[in-house]
Each structure stands twice: as C-alpha cells, then as structure tokens.
Tab-separated table of N, CA and C in Angstrom:
chain	number	residue	atom	x	y	z
A	1	MET	N	54.952	151.954	-46.889
A	1	MET	CA	53.411	152.829	-47.122
A	1	MET	C	53.697	154.145	-47.363
A	2	LYS	N	53.653	155.124	-48.473
A	2	LYS	CA	53.654	156.301	-48.508
A	2	LYS	C	52.320	157.396	-48.740
A	3	ILE	N	52.410	158.444	-48.449
A	3	ILE	CA	51.623	159.278	-47.983
A	3	ILE	C	51.972	160.754	-47.998
A	4	VAL	N	51.089	161.528	-48.984
A	4	VAL	CA	51.256	162.803	-50.023
A	4	VAL	C	50.153	163.428	-49.014
A	5	ILE	N	51.160	164.734	-48.925
A	5	ILE	CA	51.242	165.658	-47.617
A	5	ILE	C	50.369	166.989	-49.221
A	6	GLY	N	49.199	166.983	-49.133
A	6	GLY	CA	48.559	168.083	-49.720
A	6	GLY	C	48.138	169.323	-49.173
A	7	GLY	N	46.749	169.793	-49.533
A	7	GLY	CA	46.360	171.042	-48.388
A	7	GLY	C	47.021	172.439	-49.025
A	8	GLN	N	46.774	173.194	-47.906
A	8	GLN	CA	47.130	174.983	-48.416
A	8	GLN	C	47.964	175.595	-46.879
A	9	VAL	N	47.873	174.830	-46.056
A	9	VAL	CA	47.781	174.961	-45.207
A	9	VAL	C	48.788	174.399	-44.309
A	10	ASP	N	49.917	174.793	-43.288
A	10	ASP	CA	50.693	173.851	-42.422
A	10	ASP	C	51.353	172.517	-42.769
A	11	LYS	N	51.171	172.760	-44.232
A	11	LYS	CA	52.053	171.497	-44.411
A	11	LYS	C	53.525	170.574	-43.730
A	12	LYS	N	54.339	171.426	-43.747
A	12	LYS	CA	55.636	170.685	-43.157
A	12	LYS	C	54.987	169.943	-41.280
A	13	GLU	N	54.334	171.134	-40.624
A	13	GLU	CA	53.601	170.767	-39.445
A	13	GLU	C	53.007	169.244	-39.774
A	14	VAL	N	51.845	169.080	-40.689
A	14	VAL	CA	51.049	167.670	-40.622
A	14	VAL	C	52.113	166.515	-41.072
A	15	GLU	N	53.008	166.522	-41.941
A	15	GLU	CA	53.841	165.988	-42.360
A	15	GLU	C	54.965	165.647	-40.774
A	16	ALA	N	54.862	166.461	-40.268
A	16	ALA	CA	55.688	165.866	-39.198
A	16	ALA	C	54.733	165.113	-38.404
A	17	LEU	N	53.482	165.103	-38.283
A	17	LEU	CA	52.501	164.403	-37.327
A	17	LEU	C	52.465	163.467	-37.721
A	18	VAL	N	52.639	163.391	-38.950
A	18	VAL	CA	52.383	162.165	-39.772
A	18	VAL	C	53.413	161.052	-39.738
A	19	LYS	N	54.862	161.348	-40.054
A	19	LYS	CA	55.863	160.555	-39.064
A	19	LYS	C	55.506	160.407	-38.160
A	20	GLU	N	55.606	161.054	-37.041
A	20	GLU	CA	55.299	161.350	-35.815
A	20	GLU	C	54.364	159.586	-34.884
A	21	HIS	N	53.059	159.797	-35.816
A	21	HIS	CA	52.095	158.786	-35.634
A	21	HIS	C	51.594	157.631	-36.554
A	22	GLY	N	52.364	157.644	-37.401
A	22	GLY	CA	52.174	157.103	-39.023
A	22	GLY	C	52.918	155.628	-38.625
A	23	PRO	N	52.537	154.720	-39.961
A	23	PRO	CA	53.133	153.295	-39.110
A	23	PRO	C	54.988	153.085	-39.623
A	24	GLU	N	55.731	152.683	-39.180
A	24	GLU	CA	56.890	152.187	-39.008
A	24	GLU	C	57.396	152.393	-40.719
A	25	GLY	N	58.534	153.525	-40.819
A	25	GLY	CA	58.574	152.657	-42.485
A	25	GLY	C	58.337	154.049	-42.992
A	26	ILE	N	57.015	154.596	-42.707
A	26	ILE	CA	56.349	155.672	-43.422
A	26	ILE	C	57.518	156.451	-44.534
A	27	GLU	N	57.009	156.537	-45.334
A	27	GLU	CA	57.535	157.709	-46.417
A	27	GLU	C	56.593	158.532	-46.768
A	28	THR	N	57.230	159.994	-46.352
A	28	THR	CA	56.049	161.171	-47.075
A	28	THR	C	56.923	161.904	-48.582
A	29	SER	N	56.201	163.090	-48.326
A	29	SER	CA	56.099	163.509	-49.385
A	29	SER	C	55.447	165.245	-49.595
A	30	ILE	N	55.973	165.952	-48.980
A	30	ILE	CA	54.736	167.359	-49.650
A	30	ILE	C	54.988	167.584	-51.010
A	31	LYS	N	53.635	167.914	-51.193
A	31	LYS	CA	53.276	168.238	-52.780
A	31	LYS	C	52.138	169.990	-52.750
A	32	SER	N	52.314	169.635	-54.244
A	32	SER	CA	50.796	170.657	-54.338
A	32	SER	C	49.822	169.951	-53.855
A	33	ASP	N	48.580	170.624	-54.442
A	33	ASP	CA	47.250	169.528	-54.359
A	33	ASP	C	47.555	168.945	-55.560
A	34	VAL	N	47.629	169.224	-56.809
A	34	VAL	CA	47.270	168.665	-58.192
A	34	VAL	C	48.575	167.595	-58.044
A	35	GLU	N	49.431	167.706	-57.807
A	35	GLU	CA	50.688	166.461	-57.422
A	35	GLU	C	50.341	165.179	-56.503
A	36	ALA	N	49.886	166.050	-55.617
A	36	ALA	CA	49.538	165.043	-54.164
A	36	ALA	C	48.032	163.645	-55.107
A	37	ALA	N	47.454	164.734	-55.296
A	37	ALA	CA	46.272	164.232	-55.802
A	37	ALA	C	46.415	163.004	-57.030
A	38	MET	N	47.184	163.435	-57.778
A	38	MET	CA	47.638	162.646	-59.064
A	38	MET	C	48.729	161.501	-58.589
A	39	ALA	N	49.466	161.511	-57.424
A	39	ALA	CA	49.974	160.839	-57.004
A	39	ALA	C	49.111	159.746	-56.408
A	40	ILE	N	48.094	159.792	-55.418
A	40	ILE	CA	47.003	159.251	-54.778
A	40	ILE	C	46.571	158.012	-56.534
A	41	LYS	N	46.004	158.875	-57.519
A	41	LYS	CA	45.206	158.419	-58.545
A	41	LYS	C	46.024	157.556	-59.493
A	42	THR	N	47.121	157.518	-59.607
A	42	THR	CA	48.346	156.770	-60.304
A	42	THR	C	49.125	155.476	-60.037
A	43	GLY	N	48.534	155.635	-58.209
A	43	GLY	CA	49.192	154.690	-57.293
A	43	GLY	C	50.581	155.020	-56.836
A	44	GLN	N	51.221	156.078	-57.136
A	44	GLN	CA	52.579	156.409	-56.162
A	44	GLN	C	52.418	156.252	-55.011
A	45	ALA	N	51.279	157.203	-53.971
A	45	ALA	CA	51.265	157.247	-53.085
A	45	ALA	C	49.595	156.056	-52.485
A	46	ASP	N	49.301	156.072	-51.236
A	46	ASP	CA	48.931	155.572	-50.602
A	46	ASP	C	47.431	156.404	-50.174
A	47	TYR	N	48.017	157.190	-49.601
A	47	TYR	CA	47.204	158.030	-49.155
A	47	TYR	C	47.607	159.574	-48.757
A	48	TYR	N	46.752	159.949	-49.235
A	48	TYR	CA	46.099	161.733	-49.270
A	48	TYR	C	46.500	162.301	-47.975
A	49	VAL	N	47.071	163.352	-47.229
A	49	VAL	CA	46.847	164.038	-45.977
A	49	VAL	C	46.337	165.887	-46.524
A	50	GLY	N	45.850	166.968	-46.050
A	50	GLY	CA	45.869	167.977	-46.348
A	50	GLY	C	45.015	168.649	-44.745
A	51	ALA	N	45.569	170.027	-45.305
A	51	ALA	CA	44.727	171.234	-43.888
A	51	ALA	C	44.338	172.144	-44.809
A	52	CYS	N	43.680	172.661	-44.579
A	52	CYS	CA	43.345	174.412	-45.381
A	52	CYS	C	42.276	174.550	-43.769
A	53	HIS	N	41.306	175.552	-44.469
A	53	HIS	CA	40.889	176.430	-43.329
A	53	HIS	C	39.584	175.906	-42.830
A	54	THR	N	38.607	175.566	-44.105
A	54	THR	CA	37.338	174.504	-43.945
A	54	THR	C	37.217	173.244	-43.797
A	55	GLY	N	38.288	172.596	-44.147
A	55	GLY	CA	39.269	171.277	-44.240
A	55	GLY	C	38.635	170.300	-45.358
A	56	GLY	N	37.431	171.473	-46.316
A	56	GLY	CA	36.957	170.345	-47.065
A	56	GLY	C	37.073	171.061	-48.366
A	57	GLY	N	37.678	172.531	-48.643
A	57	GLY	CA	38.054	173.502	-49.174
A	57	GLY	C	39.572	172.953	-50.316
A	58	GLY	N	40.197	174.200	-49.522
A	58	GLY	CA	41.722	174.048	-49.978
A	58	GLY	C	42.329	172.336	-49.459
A	59	ALA	N	41.667	172.067	-48.714
A	59	ALA	CA	42.715	170.844	-48.404
A	59	ALA	C	41.699	169.765	-49.808
A	60	LEU	N	40.632	169.311	-49.794
A	60	LEU	CA	40.640	168.393	-50.723
A	60	LEU	C	40.261	168.382	-51.903
A	61	ALA	N	39.775	169.757	-52.663
A	61	ALA	CA	39.208	170.546	-53.842
A	61	ALA	C	39.692	169.500	-55.126
A	62	MET	N	41.328	169.741	-54.587
A	62	MET	CA	41.945	169.023	-56.054
A	62	MET	C	41.805	167.247	-55.651
A	63	ALA	N	41.759	167.250	-54.368
A	63	ALA	CA	41.400	165.459	-54.309
A	63	ALA	C	40.576	164.753	-54.961
A	64	ILE	N	39.457	165.777	-54.559
A	64	ILE	CA	38.130	165.518	-55.155
A	64	ILE	C	37.545	165.480	-56.270
A	65	ALA	N	38.193	166.595	-57.213
A	65	ALA	CA	38.345	166.701	-58.632
A	65	ALA	C	38.756	165.542	-59.416
A	66	ILE	N	39.985	164.787	-58.847
A	66	ILE	CA	41.232	163.927	-59.432
A	66	ILE	C	40.835	162.611	-59.176
A	67	VAL	N	40.501	162.552	-57.478
A	67	VAL	CA	40.659	160.571	-57.361
A	67	VAL	C	38.638	160.641	-57.025
A	68	GLY	N	37.992	161.184	-56.861
A	68	GLY	CA	36.554	161.714	-57.149
A	68	GLY	C	36.012	161.613	-55.501
A	69	LYS	N	34.685	161.846	-55.268
A	69	LYS	CA	34.393	162.540	-53.932
A	69	LYS	C	34.345	161.338	-52.967
A	70	ALA	N	34.334	159.571	-53.892
A	70	ALA	CA	34.263	158.397	-52.970
A	70	ALA	C	35.221	158.043	-52.246
A	71	SER	N	36.672	158.520	-52.903
A	71	SER	CA	37.989	158.003	-51.921
A	71	SER	C	38.521	159.415	-51.192
A	72	CYS	N	37.496	160.826	-50.936
A	72	CYS	CA	37.502	161.419	-50.389
A	72	CYS	C	36.881	161.751	-48.346
A	73	GLU	N	37.701	162.332	-47.656
A	73	GLU	CA	36.816	162.122	-46.532
A	73	GLU	C	37.061	163.790	-46.254
A	74	THR	N	35.972	164.096	-45.395
A	74	THR	CA	36.602	165.762	-44.859
A	74	THR	C	36.198	165.184	-43.317
A	75	VAL	N	37.396	165.443	-42.582
A	75	VAL	CA	37.603	164.817	-41.191
A	75	VAL	C	37.186	165.537	-40.648
A	76	SER	N	37.271	167.127	-40.651
A	76	SER	CA	37.128	168.322	-39.847
A	76	SER	C	37.128	169.421	-40.316
A	77	MET	N	35.930	170.215	-39.613
A	77	MET	CA	35.467	171.366	-40.121
A	77	MET	C	35.504	172.663	-38.795
A	78	PRO	N	35.532	173.401	-39.404
A	78	PRO	CA	35.287	174.784	-38.498
A	78	PRO	C	33.305	174.123	-37.558
A	79	GLY	N	33.994	173.987	-36.637
A	79	GLY	CA	32.803	173.901	-35.327
A	79	GLY	C	32.666	172.326	-35.064
A	80	ARG	N	33.241	171.497	-36.182
A	80	ARG	CA	33.424	169.967	-36.188
A	80	ARG	C	34.422	169.573	-35.620
A	81	LYS	N	34.817	168.412	-34.910
A	81	LYS	CA	36.154	168.062	-34.792
A	81	LYS	C	35.813	166.898	-35.305
A	82	PRO	N	37.217	166.316	-35.609
A	82	PRO	CA	37.320	164.864	-36.041
A	82	PRO	C	36.819	164.231	-35.167
A	83	ASN	N	36.351	162.667	-35.663
A	83	ASN	CA	35.667	161.704	-35.461
A	83	ASN	C	36.321	160.396	-35.700
A	84	GLU	N	36.992	159.753	-34.482
A	84	GLU	CA	37.619	158.883	-35.233
A	84	GLU	C	37.127	157.431	-35.430
A	85	GLU	N	35.506	157.037	-34.612
A	85	GLU	CA	34.287	156.013	-35.549
A	85	GLU	C	34.926	156.510	-36.624
A	86	LYS	N	34.427	157.801	-36.582
A	86	LYS	CA	33.699	157.843	-38.735
A	86	LYS	C	35.126	158.010	-39.208
A	87	ILE	N	37.066	158.359	-38.265
A	87	ILE	CA	37.702	158.034	-39.714
A	87	ILE	C	37.954	156.229	-39.805
A	88	GLN	N	37.713	156.039	-38.731
A	88	GLN	CA	37.895	154.504	-39.030
A	88	GLN	C	37.429	153.562	-40.071
A	89	LEU	N	35.981	154.420	-40.028
A	89	LEU	CA	35.207	153.820	-40.855
A	89	LEU	C	35.697	154.340	-42.284
A	90	ALA	N	35.830	155.471	-42.919
A	90	ALA	CA	36.131	156.004	-44.215
A	90	ALA	C	37.559	155.219	-44.539
A	91	VAL	N	38.478	155.116	-43.472
A	91	VAL	CA	39.711	154.036	-44.087
A	91	VAL	C	38.923	152.283	-44.176
A	92	GLN	N	38.701	152.260	-43.418
A	92	GLN	CA	38.242	150.844	-43.693
A	92	GLN	C	36.968	150.738	-45.269
A	93	GLU	N	36.321	151.528	-45.429
A	93	GLU	CA	35.908	151.677	-47.342
A	93	GLU	C	36.394	151.851	-47.829
A	94	GLY	N	37.617	152.325	-48.018
A	94	GLY	CA	38.531	152.694	-49.056
A	94	GLY	C	39.023	154.128	-49.511
A	95	LYS	N	38.777	154.742	-48.656
A	95	LYS	CA	39.103	156.360	-48.594
A	95	LYS	C	40.702	156.486	-48.913
A	96	LYS	N	40.678	157.253	-49.631
A	96	LYS	CA	42.462	157.545	-49.675
A	96	LYS	C	42.459	159.457	-49.796
A	97	ALA	N	41.926	159.691	-49.596
A	97	ALA	CA	42.373	161.457	-49.281
A	97	ALA	C	41.551	161.595	-47.870
A	98	PHE	N	42.396	162.454	-47.063
A	98	PHE	CA	41.559	163.111	-46.040
A	98	PHE	C	41.484	164.528	-45.562
A	99	GLY	N	40.746	165.396	-45.406
A	99	GLY	CA	41.379	166.917	-45.055
A	99	GLY	C	40.394	167.087	-44.021
A	100	PHE	N	41.012	168.127	-42.964
A	100	PHE	CA	40.732	168.702	-42.247
A	100	PHE	C	41.329	170.096	-41.897
A	101	THR	N	40.742	170.631	-40.770
A	101	THR	CA	41.117	172.192	-40.618
A	101	THR	C	42.271	172.196	-39.179
A	102	ALA	N	43.454	173.045	-40.149
A	102	ALA	CA	44.614	173.827	-39.647
A	102	ALA	C	44.357	173.170	-38.297
A	103	ASP	N	43.657	173.953	-37.501
A	103	ASP	CA	43.403	173.735	-35.891
A	103	ASP	C	42.865	172.295	-35.637
A	104	HIS	N	42.714	171.849	-36.143
A	104	HIS	CA	42.644	170.311	-35.494
A	104	HIS	C	43.545	169.070	-35.686
A	105	LYS	N	44.572	169.488	-37.014
A	105	LYS	CA	45.740	168.761	-37.212
A	105	LYS	C	46.617	167.718	-36.311
A	106	GLU	N	46.676	168.713	-34.775
A	106	GLU	CA	46.695	167.612	-33.635
A	106	GLU	C	46.236	166.325	-33.752
A	107	ALA	N	44.934	166.560	-33.520
A	107	ALA	CA	43.855	165.548	-33.285
A	107	ALA	C	43.720	164.657	-34.756
A	108	ALA	N	43.310	164.898	-35.700
A	108	ALA	CA	42.557	164.462	-36.758
A	108	ALA	C	44.250	163.275	-37.101
A	109	VAL	N	45.506	164.403	-37.400
A	109	VAL	CA	46.332	162.745	-37.825
A	109	VAL	C	46.779	162.199	-37.436
A	110	PRO	N	46.723	162.237	-35.909
A	110	PRO	CA	46.876	160.641	-34.664
A	110	PRO	C	45.844	159.799	-35.376
A	111	MET	N	44.226	160.341	-35.405
A	111	MET	CA	43.241	159.502	-35.642
A	111	MET	C	43.530	158.899	-36.915
A	112	ILE	N	44.267	159.845	-38.081
A	112	ILE	CA	43.572	158.786	-39.485
A	112	ILE	C	44.831	157.873	-39.190
A	113	MET	N	46.212	157.937	-38.588
A	113	MET	CA	47.519	156.709	-38.405
A	113	MET	C	46.730	155.675	-37.929
A	114	ARG	N	46.513	156.071	-36.855
A	114	ARG	CA	45.334	154.935	-36.562
A	114	ARG	C	44.674	154.169	-37.233
A	115	ALA	N	43.855	154.914	-38.130
A	115	ALA	CA	43.180	153.451	-38.475
A	115	ALA	C	43.712	153.204	-39.536
A	116	ILE	N	44.594	153.949	-40.164
A	116	ILE	CA	45.461	153.065	-41.200
A	116	ILE	C	46.197	151.922	-40.460
A	117	LYS	N	46.663	152.045	-39.526
A	117	LYS	CA	47.943	151.596	-39.363
A	117	LYS	C	47.190	149.803	-39.106
A	118	ALA	N	45.443	150.373	-38.537
A	118	ALA	CA	45.047	149.028	-37.885
A	118	ALA	C	44.239	147.963	-39.323
A	119	GLN	N	44.709	148.568	-40.290
A	119	GLN	CA	44.472	147.707	-41.897
A	119	GLN	C	45.057	146.796	-41.739
C-alpha cells in the first residue's frame, strides 16, 4: 500500500505517524500537493493525507481540485476534533484523501490508519 503525504505543514511528522500506525509494509512519500493528488488520480498511490491550519484548505485544496470532492474528507478543523466513526465511514465510502489540522495529527493519523487497515 502506498500513501502520499501532501498538505502544507508538518509533512515529516505526518509521515512518521503514518509509518508508525499504518499497515505493515506501507510505502510513504512526501510530495507537493499537486504531485500527491496526481499520484492518487493516476493510481500511483492508494491514499493521500495532509495537514494544514484549517484541515480543508492547504491540506486538501489540490486534492479536491484534482481527484474531486467526493474522494476527499476533511477529518478535523479548528474547534472540531477528528471523529473515528466518521473517518471509518469515509474510508468505507471509498474516499482517498484526508485533511486535518496539524494540531490534530497525533489523533487523526492513527484513526485514518485504523480505518484503512480495517478495509
């Protein structure tokens, strides 16, 4: 499984969390937002995760533009913590790109990885 890390902030920290909580044998790659979204669109990666300060702006804007809003999920925003049930539902619905605020990365990434591993 390949996961690309986009977004605007804390990319190395997000990648470390993906490796720590992701499925065994996971491959990760830090890319620009456009490169990461294109990797999803072309099937070169399975999932996209990214952080920014709002959870849906810099983290997901390019993914929404390139792969479509239906494939993207804003996991957290300022004042709205990640919700594991909503994340599980999003993964079950086939969403491929997940954005969250950088201050929620320690909670959001493990939830996303658990949902992906449950597939």
